[in-house]
C-alpha cells in the first residue's frame, strides 16, 4: 500500500480498549492522510440527497447519478417541486429508487416549508426529515457544517468496529455510542472516513487481507485469521 506503519507504543494484550482505539486511529491517519468524503456535492442539500442515495449503493454509483440530477434539480425548492416520476428515473440506478425519490422530495419539501430552504444544523431537526437517520445526519453535519455530532456508522464501519473488538453490538446506534466513548470528538468523522477506506482496500467483507493489514496486531479477529491461515499453510 506504500504507507508507513506508525510505531506501536502499546500492544493489544496490554492496552485497554480505548488505548487500542486511539492507536488504531493514529495508524489510520497515517495510512489514509488525505481521506475525505467520497460523495460529490456543492451544497448541504446536495450532500443530503447524495447521502440518502448512497444507502445500499456505492458512492461511485451515486457520483455517476448526481451530476444529471443536480443539473436538473439543483436545490431544495426544485427538488420539492419536481415531477416524482422524473425524479425516480434520474435516481433509478441507485436501487430502491421509488422510496429514495419519495423521501428526497418529502425531505426537501419539509426543508423549504419548515426550515426556510436551509438544511438544518441540528441532529434533532435532521432526524425529522423523511429518509434521514443518524448516519445521514452525521455525514451532513460533519461535511456541510463542520459539526461532529456523532460517529457515522455505515456497513464498513459496522463490520470493522466489530472485527476490531471495539463493539459487540450489531445495531448502528449502539455501535455509534460505543465509538463515541472511545474516540476524541474532533476525530469522530475522520475515523469513519478512514475506516471506510480501510474496509474497501484491505478489510473486505468476504476476504479480509489480514496478512497485508497494518492493524492486524491490534485486531482480535485479524490475529486469529492470521494464525489460522499460517497454520493451514504449515500443514500443507
mmCIF file of C-alpha atoms in Angstrom:
data_model
loop_
_atom_site.group_PDB
_atom_site.id
_atom_site.type_symbol
_atom_site.label_atom_id
_atom_site.label_comp_id
_atom_site.label_asym_id
_atom_site.label_seq_id
_atom_site.Cartn_x
_atom_site.Cartn_y
_atom_site.Cartn_z
ATOM 1 C CA UNK A 1 0.000 0.000 0.000
ATOM 2 C CA UNK A 2 3.032 2.232 0.272
ATOM 3 C CA UNK A 3 2.125 3.740 3.636
ATOM 4 C CA UNK A 4 4.418 3.555 6.621
ATOM 5 C CA UNK A 5 3.299 1.944 9.853
ATOM 6 C CA UNK A 6 3.236 4.318 12.801
ATOM 7 C CA UNK A 7 5.347 2.910 15.662
ATOM 8 C CA UNK A 8 3.302 0.970 18.182
ATOM 9 C CA UNK A 9 3.505 2.230 21.754
ATOM 10 C CA UNK A 10 1.131 -0.351 23.233
ATOM 11 C CA UNK A 11 0.350 -3.982 22.471
ATOM 12 C CA UNK A 12 -3.119 -5.413 22.058
ATOM 13 C CA UNK A 13 -2.850 -7.616 25.129
ATOM 14 C CA UNK A 14 -1.617 -4.886 27.492
ATOM 15 C CA UNK A 15 -3.731 -1.997 26.238
ATOM 16 C CA UNK A 16 -7.211 -1.008 27.210
ATOM 17 C CA UNK A 17 -9.933 -0.852 24.616
ATOM 18 C CA UNK A 18 -9.666 2.937 24.495
ATOM 19 C CA UNK A 19 -5.888 2.879 24.100
ATOM 20 C CA UNK A 20 -6.284 0.367 21.296
ATOM 21 C CA UNK A 21 -8.895 2.546 19.589
ATOM 22 C CA UNK A 22 -6.555 5.548 19.762
ATOM 23 C CA UNK A 23 -3.687 3.508 18.326
ATOM 24 C CA UNK A 24 -5.931 2.300 15.502
ATOM 25 C CA UNK A 25 -6.970 5.898 14.855
ATOM 26 C CA UNK A 26 -3.332 7.024 14.690
ATOM 27 C CA UNK A 27 -2.451 4.281 12.222
ATOM 28 C CA UNK A 28 -5.471 5.020 10.041
ATOM 29 C CA UNK A 29 -4.448 8.677 9.936
ATOM 30 C CA UNK A 30 -1.010 7.610 8.750
ATOM 31 C CA UNK A 31 -2.381 5.184 6.179
ATOM 32 C CA UNK A 32 -5.018 7.493 4.719
ATOM 33 C CA UNK A 33 -3.887 11.076 5.401
ATOM 34 C CA UNK A 34 -5.939 12.593 2.586
ATOM 35 C CA UNK A 35 -9.129 10.606 3.102
ATOM 36 C CA UNK A 36 -12.254 12.650 2.605
ATOM 37 C CA UNK A 37 -15.948 12.234 1.844
ATOM 38 C CA UNK A 38 -16.309 10.267 -1.404
ATOM 39 C CA UNK A 39 -19.605 11.860 -2.420
ATOM 40 C CA UNK A 40 -19.588 14.776 -4.842
ATOM 41 C CA UNK A 41 -21.721 17.788 -3.887
ATOM 42 C CA UNK A 42 -21.726 21.591 -3.884
ATOM 43 C CA UNK A 43 -24.291 22.467 -1.210
ATOM 44 C CA UNK A 44 -25.669 20.978 2.035
ATOM 45 C CA UNK A 45 -28.880 19.895 0.330
ATOM 46 C CA UNK A 46 -26.926 18.157 -2.426
ATOM 47 C CA UNK A 47 -24.886 16.320 0.202
ATOM 48 C CA UNK A 48 -28.110 15.327 1.967
ATOM 49 C CA UNK A 49 -29.565 13.968 -1.268
ATOM 50 C CA UNK A 50 -26.361 12.147 -2.220
ATOM 51 C CA UNK A 51 -26.176 10.533 1.206
ATOM 52 C CA UNK A 52 -29.781 9.359 1.005
ATOM 53 C CA UNK A 53 -28.994 7.849 -2.404
ATOM 54 C CA UNK A 54 -25.898 6.097 -1.027
ATOM 55 C CA UNK A 55 -27.984 3.749 1.136
ATOM 56 C CA UNK A 56 -27.302 0.201 -0.124
ATOM 57 C CA UNK A 57 -25.430 1.699 -3.060
ATOM 58 C CA UNK A 58 -21.793 2.566 -3.733
ATOM 59 C CA UNK A 59 -20.576 6.161 -3.617
ATOM 60 C CA UNK A 60 -19.137 5.604 -7.079
ATOM 61 C CA UNK A 61 -22.582 4.833 -8.476
ATOM 62 C CA UNK A 62 -24.128 7.810 -6.672
ATOM 63 C CA UNK A 63 -21.486 10.121 -8.162
ATOM 64 C CA UNK A 64 -22.464 8.924 -11.626
ATOM 65 C CA UNK A 65 -26.115 9.758 -10.963
ATOM 66 C CA UNK A 66 -25.904 13.116 -9.192
ATOM 67 C CA UNK A 67 -24.448 15.312 -11.997
ATOM 68 C CA UNK A 68 -27.576 14.937 -14.117
ATOM 69 C CA UNK A 69 -29.824 15.024 -11.051
ATOM 70 C CA UNK A 70 -28.345 18.260 -9.684
ATOM 71 C CA UNK A 71 -28.209 19.866 -13.131
ATOM 72 C CA UNK A 72 -31.951 19.321 -13.395
ATOM 73 C CA UNK A 73 -32.840 19.928 -9.728
ATOM 74 C CA UNK A 74 -30.021 21.902 -8.036
ATOM 75 C CA UNK A 75 -31.694 22.958 -4.785
ATOM 76 C CA UNK A 76 -34.351 22.114 -2.219
ATOM 77 C CA UNK A 77 -37.079 24.145 -3.931
ATOM 78 C CA UNK A 78 -36.617 22.479 -7.325
ATOM 79 C CA UNK A 79 -36.472 19.020 -5.766
ATOM 80 C CA UNK A 80 -39.584 19.749 -3.709
ATOM 81 C CA UNK A 81 -41.495 20.682 -6.860
ATOM 82 C CA UNK A 82 -40.028 18.021 -9.143
ATOM 83 C CA UNK A 83 -42.156 15.574 -11.049
ATOM 84 C CA UNK A 84 -41.811 12.428 -8.942
ATOM 85 C CA UNK A 85 -41.692 10.109 -11.937
ATOM 86 C CA UNK A 86 -38.849 12.113 -13.482
ATOM 87 C CA UNK A 87 -37.029 12.074 -10.155
ATOM 88 C CA UNK A 88 -37.409 8.304 -9.967
ATOM 89 C CA UNK A 89 -35.933 7.912 -13.440
ATOM 90 C CA UNK A 90 -32.909 10.051 -12.553
ATOM 91 C CA UNK A 91 -32.068 8.042 -9.407
ATOM 92 C CA UNK A 92 -33.184 4.630 -10.671
ATOM 93 C CA UNK A 93 -29.723 3.053 -10.916
ATOM 94 C CA UNK A 94 -29.001 3.629 -7.188
ATOM 95 C CA UNK A 95 -31.558 0.969 -6.222
ATOM 96 C CA UNK A 96 -34.748 1.300 -4.178
ATOM 97 C CA UNK A 97 -35.325 4.328 -6.373
ATOM 98 C CA UNK A 98 -39.041 4.803 -5.684
ATOM 99 C CA UNK A 99 -38.549 5.044 -1.934
ATOM 100 C CA UNK A 100 -35.439 7.189 -2.301
ATOM 101 C CA UNK A 101 -37.141 9.611 -4.697
ATOM 102 C CA UNK A 102 -40.156 9.868 -2.414
ATOM 103 C CA UNK A 103 -38.001 10.566 0.647
ATOM 104 C CA UNK A 104 -35.817 13.098 -1.167
ATOM 105 C CA UNK A 105 -38.839 15.054 -2.314
ATOM 106 C CA UNK A 106 -40.574 14.879 1.055
ATOM 107 C CA UNK A 107 -37.394 15.932 2.862
ATOM 108 C CA UNK A 108 -36.899 18.882 0.511
ATOM 109 C CA UNK A 109 -40.497 19.968 0.934
ATOM 110 C CA UNK A 110 -40.011 19.986 4.692
ATOM 111 C CA UNK A 111 -36.735 21.905 4.322
ATOM 112 C CA UNK A 112 -38.471 24.533 2.208
ATOM 113 C CA UNK A 113 -41.572 24.804 4.371
ATOM 114 C CA UNK A 114 -40.186 24.458 7.888
ATOM 115 C CA UNK A 115 -36.518 25.462 7.613
ATOM 116 C CA UNK A 116 -36.605 28.342 5.097
ATOM 117 C CA UNK A 117 -34.935 26.193 2.409
ATOM 118 C CA UNK A 118 -31.841 25.660 4.582
ATOM 119 C CA UNK A 119 -30.727 22.193 5.664
ATOM 120 C CA UNK A 120 -30.885 22.152 9.492
ATOM 121 C CA UNK A 121 -27.671 22.218 11.506
ATOM 122 C CA UNK A 122 -29.041 20.212 14.448
ATOM 123 C CA UNK A 123 -29.354 16.431 14.572
ATOM 124 C CA UNK A 124 -32.817 16.509 16.147
ATOM 125 C CA UNK A 125 -34.140 18.568 13.242
ATOM 126 C CA UNK A 126 -32.381 16.497 10.609
ATOM 127 C CA UNK A 127 -33.938 13.339 12.004
ATOM 128 C CA UNK A 128 -37.372 14.804 11.343
ATOM 129 C CA UNK A 129 -36.686 14.696 7.604
ATOM 130 C CA UNK A 130 -38.015 11.663 5.695
ATOM 131 C CA UNK A 131 -35.279 9.200 4.804
ATOM 132 C CA UNK A 132 -32.793 10.641 7.299
ATOM 133 C CA UNK A 133 -31.330 8.547 10.110
ATOM 134 C CA UNK A 134 -28.244 9.234 12.213
ATOM 135 C CA UNK A 135 -25.819 8.059 9.517
ATOM 136 C CA UNK A 136 -27.086 10.662 7.059
ATOM 137 C CA UNK A 137 -27.347 13.292 9.787
ATOM 138 C CA UNK A 138 -23.744 12.752 10.870
ATOM 139 C CA UNK A 139 -22.439 12.968 7.305
ATOM 140 C CA UNK A 140 -24.317 16.186 6.573
ATOM 141 C CA UNK A 141 -23.401 17.889 9.831
ATOM 142 C CA UNK A 142 -19.720 16.938 9.590
ATOM 143 C CA UNK A 143 -19.079 17.722 5.938
ATOM 144 C CA UNK A 144 -21.532 20.516 5.243
ATOM 145 C CA UNK A 145 -21.198 22.357 8.560
ATOM 146 C CA UNK A 146 -18.075 21.041 10.293
ATOM 147 C CA UNK A 147 -20.104 19.724 13.251
ATOM 148 C CA UNK A 148 -19.120 16.397 14.833
ATOM 149 C CA UNK A 149 -22.438 15.309 16.304
ATOM 150 C CA UNK A 150 -21.635 11.609 16.304
ATOM 151 C CA UNK A 151 -19.804 8.797 14.520
ATOM 152 C CA UNK A 152 -21.073 7.796 11.095
ATOM 153 C CA UNK A 153 -21.757 4.053 11.079
ATOM 154 C CA UNK A 154 -22.154 2.543 7.621
ATOM 155 C CA UNK A 155 -21.636 -1.097 6.642
ATOM 156 C CA UNK A 156 -17.829 -0.758 6.591
ATOM 157 C CA UNK A 157 -17.654 0.976 9.977
ATOM 158 C CA UNK A 158 -20.021 -1.583 11.464
ATOM 159 C CA UNK A 159 -18.037 -4.547 10.145
ATOM 160 C CA UNK A 160 -14.590 -3.220 11.061
ATOM 161 C CA UNK A 161 -15.608 -1.972 14.513
ATOM 162 C CA UNK A 162 -16.892 -5.455 15.312
ATOM 163 C CA UNK A 163 -13.813 -7.176 13.907
ATOM 164 C CA UNK A 164 -11.522 -4.829 15.815
ATOM 165 C CA UNK A 165 -13.293 -5.701 19.046
ATOM 166 C CA UNK A 166 -14.474 -2.146 19.680
ATOM 167 C CA UNK A 167 -18.131 -3.106 19.988
ATOM 168 C CA UNK A 168 -20.179 -6.245 20.496
ATOM 169 C CA UNK A 169 -23.343 -4.768 19.044
ATOM 170 C CA UNK A 170 -24.832 -5.003 15.557
ATOM 171 C CA UNK A 171 -27.252 -2.085 15.921
ATOM 172 C CA UNK A 172 -25.660 1.043 14.350
ATOM 173 C CA UNK A 173 -26.917 3.348 17.104
ATOM 174 C CA UNK A 174 -25.350 1.217 19.852
ATOM 175 C CA UNK A 175 -22.133 0.871 17.841
ATOM 176 C CA UNK A 176 -22.041 4.644 17.476
ATOM 177 C CA UNK A 177 -22.402 5.118 21.234
ATOM 178 C CA UNK A 178 -19.519 2.710 21.880
ATOM 179 C CA UNK A 179 -17.255 4.509 19.404
ATOM 180 C CA UNK A 180 -18.130 7.943 20.760
ATOM 181 C CA UNK A 181 -16.873 6.818 24.178
ATOM 182 C CA UNK A 182 -13.581 5.549 22.744
ATOM 183 C CA UNK A 183 -12.607 8.343 20.352
ATOM 184 C CA UNK A 184 -11.936 12.094 20.721
ATOM 185 C CA UNK A 185 -14.836 14.142 19.384
ATOM 186 C CA UNK A 186 -12.744 16.047 16.798
ATOM 187 C CA UNK A 187 -11.858 12.686 15.230
ATOM 188 C CA UNK A 188 -15.335 11.155 15.100
ATOM 189 C CA UNK A 189 -15.907 11.788 11.411
ATOM 190 C CA UNK A 190 -12.369 11.284 10.129
ATOM 191 C CA UNK A 191 -12.368 7.932 11.983
ATOM 192 C CA UNK A 192 -15.370 6.821 9.952
ATOM 193 C CA UNK A 193 -13.962 8.004 6.637
ATOM 194 C CA UNK A 194 -10.602 6.328 7.169
ATOM 195 C CA UNK A 195 -12.228 3.128 8.409
ATOM 196 C CA UNK A 196 -14.363 3.112 5.255
ATOM 197 C CA UNK A 197 -11.214 3.480 3.115
ATOM 198 C CA UNK A 198 -9.611 0.600 5.005
ATOM 199 C CA UNK A 199 -12.717 -1.538 4.609
ATOM 200 C CA UNK A 200 -12.690 -1.027 0.865
ATOM 201 C CA UNK A 201 -8.957 -1.576 0.397
ATOM 202 C CA UNK A 202 -7.999 -4.210 2.983
ATOM 203 C CA UNK A 203 -10.601 -5.391 5.496
ATOM 204 C CA UNK A 204 -13.090 -6.598 2.919
ATOM 205 C CA UNK A 205 -16.325 -8.296 3.880
ATOM 206 C CA UNK A 206 -15.685 -11.731 2.401
ATOM 207 C CA UNK A 207 -11.914 -11.999 2.131
ATOM 208 C CA UNK A 208 -10.108 -9.636 4.508
ATOM 209 C CA UNK A 209 -6.433 -9.211 3.633
ATOM 210 C CA UNK A 210 -5.211 -9.779 7.187
ATOM 211 C CA UNK A 211 -1.632 -10.583 6.132
ATOM 212 C CA UNK A 212 -1.344 -7.154 4.487
ATOM 213 C CA UNK A 213 -3.177 -5.237 7.230
ATOM 214 C CA UNK A 214 -1.285 -2.702 9.362
ATOM 215 C CA UNK A 215 -3.890 -3.150 12.088
ATOM 216 C CA UNK A 216 -3.788 -6.926 12.440
ATOM 217 C CA UNK A 217 -1.778 -6.932 15.703
ATOM 218 C CA UNK A 218 -4.456 -4.701 17.238
ATOM 219 C CA UNK A 219 -7.314 -6.747 15.844
ATOM 220 C CA UNK A 220 -8.598 -9.848 17.703
ATOM 221 C CA UNK A 221 -10.293 -11.143 14.567
ATOM 222 C CA UNK A 222 -7.324 -10.421 12.329
ATOM 223 C CA UNK A 223 -4.869 -12.086 14.691
ATOM 224 C CA UNK A 224 -6.970 -15.262 14.791
ATOM 225 C CA UNK A 225 -7.323 -15.266 10.999
ATOM 226 C CA UNK A 226 -3.592 -14.678 10.547
ATOM 227 C CA UNK A 227 -2.678 -17.566 12.876
ATOM 228 C CA UNK A 228 -5.263 -19.859 11.268
ATOM 229 C CA UNK A 229 -4.007 -19.186 7.746
ATOM 230 C CA UNK A 230 -0.397 -19.615 8.842
ATOM 231 C CA UNK A 231 -1.293 -22.959 10.416
ATOM 232 C CA UNK A 232 -3.063 -24.098 7.257
ATOM 233 C CA UNK A 233 -0.021 -23.223 5.144
ATOM 234 C CA UNK A 234 2.265 -25.103 7.554
ATOM 235 C CA UNK A 235 0.102 -28.251 7.341
ATOM 236 C CA UNK A 236 0.129 -28.122 3.563
#
